[in-house]
Short mmCIF file of C-alpha atoms in Angstrom, two decimals:
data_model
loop_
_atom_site.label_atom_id
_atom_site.label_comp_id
_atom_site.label_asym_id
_atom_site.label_seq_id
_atom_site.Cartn_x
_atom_site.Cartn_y
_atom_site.Cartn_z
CA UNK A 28 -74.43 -121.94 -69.56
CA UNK A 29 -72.72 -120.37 -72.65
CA UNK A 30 -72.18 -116.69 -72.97
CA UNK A 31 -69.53 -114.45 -74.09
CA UNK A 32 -67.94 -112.06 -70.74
CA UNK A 33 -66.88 -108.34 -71.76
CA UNK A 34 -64.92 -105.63 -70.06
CA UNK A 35 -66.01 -102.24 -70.82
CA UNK A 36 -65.21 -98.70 -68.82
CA UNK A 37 -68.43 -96.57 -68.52
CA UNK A 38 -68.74 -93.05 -68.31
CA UNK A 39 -65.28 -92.34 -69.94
CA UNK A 40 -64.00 -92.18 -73.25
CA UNK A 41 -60.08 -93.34 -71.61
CA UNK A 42 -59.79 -97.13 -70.82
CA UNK A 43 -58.03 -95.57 -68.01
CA UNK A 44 -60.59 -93.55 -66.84
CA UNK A 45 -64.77 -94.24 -65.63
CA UNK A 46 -65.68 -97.26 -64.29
CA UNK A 47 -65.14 -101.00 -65.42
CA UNK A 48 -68.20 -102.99 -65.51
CA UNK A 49 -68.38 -106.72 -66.89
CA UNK A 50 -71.14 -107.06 -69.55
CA UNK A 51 -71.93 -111.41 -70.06
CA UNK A 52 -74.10 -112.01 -72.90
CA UNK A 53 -75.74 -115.39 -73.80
CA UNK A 54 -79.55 -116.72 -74.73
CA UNK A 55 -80.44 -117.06 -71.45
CA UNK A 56 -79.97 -115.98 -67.66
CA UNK A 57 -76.83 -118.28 -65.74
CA UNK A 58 -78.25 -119.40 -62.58
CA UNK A 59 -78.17 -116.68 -59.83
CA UNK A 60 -75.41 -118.62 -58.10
CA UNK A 61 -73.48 -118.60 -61.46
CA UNK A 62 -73.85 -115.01 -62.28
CA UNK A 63 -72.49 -114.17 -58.46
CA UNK A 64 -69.33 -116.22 -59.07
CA UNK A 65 -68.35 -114.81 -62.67
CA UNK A 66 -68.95 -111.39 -60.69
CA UNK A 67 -66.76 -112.32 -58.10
CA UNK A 68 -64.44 -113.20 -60.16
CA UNK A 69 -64.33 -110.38 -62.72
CA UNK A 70 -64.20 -107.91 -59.42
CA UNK A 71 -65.43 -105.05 -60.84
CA UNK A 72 -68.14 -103.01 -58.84
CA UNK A 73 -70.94 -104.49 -61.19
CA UNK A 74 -71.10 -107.01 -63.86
CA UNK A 75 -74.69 -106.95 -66.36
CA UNK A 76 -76.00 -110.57 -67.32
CA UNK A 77 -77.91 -110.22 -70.22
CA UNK A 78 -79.77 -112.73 -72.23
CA UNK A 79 -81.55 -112.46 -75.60
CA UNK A 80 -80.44 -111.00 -79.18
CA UNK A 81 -83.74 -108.70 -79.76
CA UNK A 82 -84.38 -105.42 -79.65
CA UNK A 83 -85.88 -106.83 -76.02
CA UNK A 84 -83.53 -108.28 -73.55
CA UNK A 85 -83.68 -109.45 -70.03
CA UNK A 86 -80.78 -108.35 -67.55
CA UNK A 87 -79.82 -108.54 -64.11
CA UNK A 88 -76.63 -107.00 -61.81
CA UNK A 89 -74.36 -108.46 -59.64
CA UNK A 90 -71.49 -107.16 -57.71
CA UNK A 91 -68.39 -108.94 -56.07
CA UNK A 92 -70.65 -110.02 -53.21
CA UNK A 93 -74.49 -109.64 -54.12
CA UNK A 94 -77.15 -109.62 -56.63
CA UNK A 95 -78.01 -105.27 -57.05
CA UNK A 96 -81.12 -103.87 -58.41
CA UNK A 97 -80.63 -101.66 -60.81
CA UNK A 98 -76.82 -100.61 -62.05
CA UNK A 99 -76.31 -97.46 -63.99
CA UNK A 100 -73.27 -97.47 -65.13
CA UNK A 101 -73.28 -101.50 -66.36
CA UNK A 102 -76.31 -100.05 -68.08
CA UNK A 103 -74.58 -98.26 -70.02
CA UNK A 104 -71.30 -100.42 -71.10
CA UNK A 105 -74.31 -102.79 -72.07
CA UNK A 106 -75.93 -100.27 -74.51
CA UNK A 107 -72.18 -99.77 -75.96
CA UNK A 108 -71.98 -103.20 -76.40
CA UNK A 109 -75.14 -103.92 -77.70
CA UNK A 110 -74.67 -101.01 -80.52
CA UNK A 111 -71.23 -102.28 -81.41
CA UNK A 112 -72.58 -106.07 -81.95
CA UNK A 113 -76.09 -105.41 -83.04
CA UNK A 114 -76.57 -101.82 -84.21
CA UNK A 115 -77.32 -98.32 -83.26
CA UNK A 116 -80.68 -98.32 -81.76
CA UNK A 117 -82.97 -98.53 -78.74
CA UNK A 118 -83.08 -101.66 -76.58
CA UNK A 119 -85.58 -102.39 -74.05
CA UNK A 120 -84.16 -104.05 -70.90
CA UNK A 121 -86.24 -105.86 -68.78
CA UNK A 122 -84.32 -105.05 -64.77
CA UNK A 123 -85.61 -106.45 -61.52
CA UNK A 124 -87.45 -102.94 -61.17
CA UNK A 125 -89.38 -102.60 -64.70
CA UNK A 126 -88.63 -101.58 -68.16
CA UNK A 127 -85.31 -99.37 -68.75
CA UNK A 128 -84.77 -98.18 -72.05
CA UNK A 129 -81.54 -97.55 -73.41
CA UNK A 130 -80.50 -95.77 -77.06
CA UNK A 131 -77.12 -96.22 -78.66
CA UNK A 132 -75.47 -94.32 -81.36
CA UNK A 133 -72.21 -92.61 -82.24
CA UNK A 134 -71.20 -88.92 -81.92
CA UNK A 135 -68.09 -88.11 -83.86
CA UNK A 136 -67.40 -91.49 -83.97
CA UNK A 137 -67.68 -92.58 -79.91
CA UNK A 138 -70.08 -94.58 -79.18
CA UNK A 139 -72.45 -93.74 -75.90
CA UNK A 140 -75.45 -95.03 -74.41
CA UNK A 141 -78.52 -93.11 -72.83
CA UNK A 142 -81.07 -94.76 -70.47
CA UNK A 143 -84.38 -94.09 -68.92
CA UNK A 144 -84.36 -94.77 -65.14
CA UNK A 145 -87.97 -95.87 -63.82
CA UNK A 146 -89.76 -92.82 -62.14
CA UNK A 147 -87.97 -91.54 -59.27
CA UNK A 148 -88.89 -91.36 -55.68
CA UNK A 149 -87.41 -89.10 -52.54
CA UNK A 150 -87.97 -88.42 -48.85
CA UNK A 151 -86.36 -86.70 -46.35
CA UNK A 152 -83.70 -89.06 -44.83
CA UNK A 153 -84.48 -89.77 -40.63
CA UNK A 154 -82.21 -87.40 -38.57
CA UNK A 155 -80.89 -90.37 -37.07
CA UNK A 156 -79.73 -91.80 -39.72
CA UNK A 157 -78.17 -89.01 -41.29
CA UNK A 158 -76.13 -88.47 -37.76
CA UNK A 159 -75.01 -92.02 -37.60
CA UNK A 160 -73.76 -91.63 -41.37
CA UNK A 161 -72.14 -88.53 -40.68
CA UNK A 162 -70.29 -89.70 -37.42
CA UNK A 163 -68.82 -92.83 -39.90
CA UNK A 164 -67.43 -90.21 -42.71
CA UNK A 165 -66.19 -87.65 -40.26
CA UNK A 166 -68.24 -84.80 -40.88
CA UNK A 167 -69.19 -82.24 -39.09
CA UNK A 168 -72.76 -81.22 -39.04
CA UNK A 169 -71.52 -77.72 -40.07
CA UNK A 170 -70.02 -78.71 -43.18
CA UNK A 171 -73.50 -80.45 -44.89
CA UNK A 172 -75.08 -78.07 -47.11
CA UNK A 173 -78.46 -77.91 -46.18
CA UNK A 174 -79.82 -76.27 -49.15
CA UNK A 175 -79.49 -79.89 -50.79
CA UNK A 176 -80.97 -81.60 -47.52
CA UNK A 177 -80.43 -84.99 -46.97
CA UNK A 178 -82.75 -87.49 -48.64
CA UNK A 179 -83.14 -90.85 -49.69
CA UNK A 180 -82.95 -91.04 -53.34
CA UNK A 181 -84.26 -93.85 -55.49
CA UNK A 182 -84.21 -94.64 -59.31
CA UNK A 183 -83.83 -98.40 -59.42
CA UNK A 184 -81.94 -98.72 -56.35
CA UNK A 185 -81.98 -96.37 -52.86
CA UNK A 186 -78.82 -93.92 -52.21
CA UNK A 187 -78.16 -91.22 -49.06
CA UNK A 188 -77.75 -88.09 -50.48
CA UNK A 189 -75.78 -86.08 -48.14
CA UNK A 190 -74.44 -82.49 -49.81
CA UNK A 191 -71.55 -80.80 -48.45
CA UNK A 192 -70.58 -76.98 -48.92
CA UNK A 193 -67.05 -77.17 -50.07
CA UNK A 194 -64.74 -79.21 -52.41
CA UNK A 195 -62.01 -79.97 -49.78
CA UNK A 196 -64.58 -81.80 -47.33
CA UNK A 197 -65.59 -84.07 -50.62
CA UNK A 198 -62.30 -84.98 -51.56
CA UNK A 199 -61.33 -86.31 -47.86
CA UNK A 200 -63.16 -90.00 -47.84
CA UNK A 201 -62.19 -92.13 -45.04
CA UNK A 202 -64.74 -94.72 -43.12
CA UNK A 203 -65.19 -97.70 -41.32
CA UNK A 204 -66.04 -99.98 -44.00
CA UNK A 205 -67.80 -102.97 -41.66
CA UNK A 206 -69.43 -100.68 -40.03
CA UNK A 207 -71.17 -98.43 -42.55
CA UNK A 208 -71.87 -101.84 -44.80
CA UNK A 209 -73.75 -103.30 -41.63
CA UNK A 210 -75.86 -99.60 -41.02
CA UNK A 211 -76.26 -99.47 -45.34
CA UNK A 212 -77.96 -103.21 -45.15
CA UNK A 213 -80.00 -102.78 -42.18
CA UNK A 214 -81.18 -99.15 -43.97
CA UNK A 215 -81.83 -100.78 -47.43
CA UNK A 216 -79.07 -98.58 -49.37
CA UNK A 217 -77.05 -99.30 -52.40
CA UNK A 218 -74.73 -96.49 -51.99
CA UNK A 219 -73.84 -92.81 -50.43
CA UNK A 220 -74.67 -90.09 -52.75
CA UNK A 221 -71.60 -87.87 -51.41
CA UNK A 222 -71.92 -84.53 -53.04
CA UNK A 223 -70.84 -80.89 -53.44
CA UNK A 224 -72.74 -78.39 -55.71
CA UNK A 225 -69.89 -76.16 -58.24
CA UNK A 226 -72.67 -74.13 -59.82
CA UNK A 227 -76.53 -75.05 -60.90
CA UNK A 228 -75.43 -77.09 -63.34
CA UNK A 229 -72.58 -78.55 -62.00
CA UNK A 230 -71.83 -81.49 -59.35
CA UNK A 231 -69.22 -83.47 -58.29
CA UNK A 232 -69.45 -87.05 -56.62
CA UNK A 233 -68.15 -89.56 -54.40
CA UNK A 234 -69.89 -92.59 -53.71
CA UNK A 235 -69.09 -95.24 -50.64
CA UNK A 236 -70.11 -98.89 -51.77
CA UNK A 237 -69.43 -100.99 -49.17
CA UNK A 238 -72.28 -103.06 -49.58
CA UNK A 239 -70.92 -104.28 -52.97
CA UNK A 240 -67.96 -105.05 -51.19
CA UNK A 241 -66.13 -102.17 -53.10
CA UNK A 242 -64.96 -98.91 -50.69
CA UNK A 243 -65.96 -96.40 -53.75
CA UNK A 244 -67.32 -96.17 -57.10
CA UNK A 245 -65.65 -94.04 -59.72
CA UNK A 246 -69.11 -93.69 -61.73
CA UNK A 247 -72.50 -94.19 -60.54
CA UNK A 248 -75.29 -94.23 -63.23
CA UNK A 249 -78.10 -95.10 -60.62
CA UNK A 250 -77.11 -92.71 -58.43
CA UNK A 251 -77.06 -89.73 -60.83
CA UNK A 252 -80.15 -90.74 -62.34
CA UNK A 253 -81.35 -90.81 -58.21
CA UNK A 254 -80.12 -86.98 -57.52
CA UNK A 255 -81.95 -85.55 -60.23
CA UNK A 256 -85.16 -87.23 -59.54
CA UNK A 257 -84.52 -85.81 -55.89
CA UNK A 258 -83.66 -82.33 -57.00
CA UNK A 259 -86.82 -81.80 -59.37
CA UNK A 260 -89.29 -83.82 -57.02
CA UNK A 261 -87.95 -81.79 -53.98
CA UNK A 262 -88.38 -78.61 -56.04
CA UNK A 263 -84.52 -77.77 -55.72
CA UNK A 264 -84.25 -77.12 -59.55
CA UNK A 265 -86.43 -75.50 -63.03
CA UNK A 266 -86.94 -78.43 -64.38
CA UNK A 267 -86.19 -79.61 -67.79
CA UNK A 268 -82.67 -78.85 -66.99
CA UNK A 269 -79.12 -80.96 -67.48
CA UNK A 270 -76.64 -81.43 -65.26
CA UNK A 271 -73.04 -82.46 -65.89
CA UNK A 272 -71.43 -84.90 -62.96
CA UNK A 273 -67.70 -85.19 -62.20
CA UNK A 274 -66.81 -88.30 -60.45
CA UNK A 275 -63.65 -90.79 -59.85
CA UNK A 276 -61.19 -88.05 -60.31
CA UNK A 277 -59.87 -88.51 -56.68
CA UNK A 278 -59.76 -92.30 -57.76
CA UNK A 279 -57.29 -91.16 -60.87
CA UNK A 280 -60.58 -92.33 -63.11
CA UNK A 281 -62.36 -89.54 -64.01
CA UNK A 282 -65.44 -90.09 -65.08
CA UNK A 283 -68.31 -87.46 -66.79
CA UNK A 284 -72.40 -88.48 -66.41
CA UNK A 285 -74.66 -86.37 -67.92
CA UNK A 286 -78.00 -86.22 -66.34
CA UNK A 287 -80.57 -84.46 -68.34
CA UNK A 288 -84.26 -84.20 -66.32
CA UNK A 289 -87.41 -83.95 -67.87
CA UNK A 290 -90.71 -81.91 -66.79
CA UNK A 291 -91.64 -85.66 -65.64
CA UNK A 292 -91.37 -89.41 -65.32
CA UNK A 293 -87.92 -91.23 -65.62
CA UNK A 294 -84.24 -89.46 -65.50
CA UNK A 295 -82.07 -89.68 -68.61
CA UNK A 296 -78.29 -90.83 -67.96
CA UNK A 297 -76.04 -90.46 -70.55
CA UNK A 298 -72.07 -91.67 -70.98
CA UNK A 299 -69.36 -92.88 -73.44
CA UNK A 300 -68.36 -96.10 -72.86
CA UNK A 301 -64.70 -97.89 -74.15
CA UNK A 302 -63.57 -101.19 -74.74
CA UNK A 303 -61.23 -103.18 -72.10
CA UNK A 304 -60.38 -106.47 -72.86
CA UNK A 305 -62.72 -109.35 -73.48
#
């Protein structure tokens, strides 16, 4: 199957910075076992497979060690892409969980990418679960801010959200990696939406990502778009509102995703993205 393979950085206008993603273009789809070895073998968190040259494209996600179903931050290094090769613009991508839209254009010269999650869904995550979670990160029951209480988060793919009350406990990830990638498959999770509130408009994030066989990601687009479906749905914010998300700085990529919610319907994601090599 013939295609072109790029390496982009997402969420981040510093190669050095946000998070690498693999973007494969061609006319059509590799064969799933295909696009799971060139994933494997690029080793980034995610690689995007998309086929067509229209305005209309079909795409699918793969990480080091399975097929994912929904990836926000390949989303956008694929809307960068796209807009370098084919123009500023809107593309429609057809994902394993509906239509996402994504728009392209330049600010001041940088090129970033916005997309339109599919509607969001929340509920309350099981005590249990939360416990057995918490046990695996080493925190203490006292240190989860319950004004964000824990949910189950979903905009394209599921995440835990689990809220602590101070900076220190985020910046302190350590966890049995088998162990939380067997409770994460058995619980239908993507990743752990680890985060601590600086101000109303303000997070910061850590997520675990075991089940990609990768220990953290230094930009989740899925995830983000996942929180603020949560926090409107839940009632925990006025929407419309923005928020701005810090993430990967403990990772030495730093990495900025701005989430901007609407009255209703999907959650807007927005990010620079940067050339790596090709």
């Amino acid at each position: 199957m013939s295609g072109n393979l790029y390496r982009l950085a997402a969420f981040t206008d510093d190669p050095s910075g946000g998070n690498p993603a693999g973007v494969w273009l061609g006319d059509a789809l590799p064969e799933p076992a295909e696009m799971q070895r060139i994933a494997a073998e690029v080793g980034y968190s995610e690689t995007a497979f998309i086929a067509g040259k229209d305005e209309r494209r079909m795409v699918r996600y793969y990480s080091p060690e399975a097929e994912v179903s929904f990836c926000g931050h390949a989303t956008v290094a694929s809307g960068v892409l796209m807009g370098q090769l084919s123009g500023a613009g809107s593309y429609m991508l057809d994902t394993a969980v509906g239509e996402v839209m994504v728009t392209v254009n330049q600010v001041e010269g940088e090129w970033q990418a916005s997309l339109v999650s599919v509607t969001p869904e929340f509920r309350p995550a099981e005590p249990e679960l939360v416990e057995k979670v918490r046990e695996m990160l080493g925190w203490r029951a006292d240190e989860l801010d319950l004004e964000i209480p824990p949910a189950r988060a979903y905009a394209g793919a599921w995440h835990l959200v689990l809220a602590c009350k101070e900076k220190a406990r985020l910046e302190r990830l350590e966890y049995d990696f088998e162990g939380l990638k067997a409770l994460m498959l058995r619980e239908g999770l993507t990743t752990l939406q680890l985060v601590w509130r600086e101000g109303e408009d303000r997070f910061h994030a850590r997520d675990p990502f075991p089940v990609g066989g990768v220990v953290e990601d230094p930009a989740t687009g899925a995830a983000a778009a996942a929180l603020g479906g949560y926090l409107r749905d839940a009632g925990l914010l006025q929407a419309p509102a923005q928020l701005m998300i810090r993430q990967g700085e403990a990772m030495g990529r730093p990495s900025r995703l701005q989430v901007d919610i609407p009255l209703s319907g999907g959650i807007v994601v927005t990010g620079q993205a940067v050339n790596l090599e090709r």
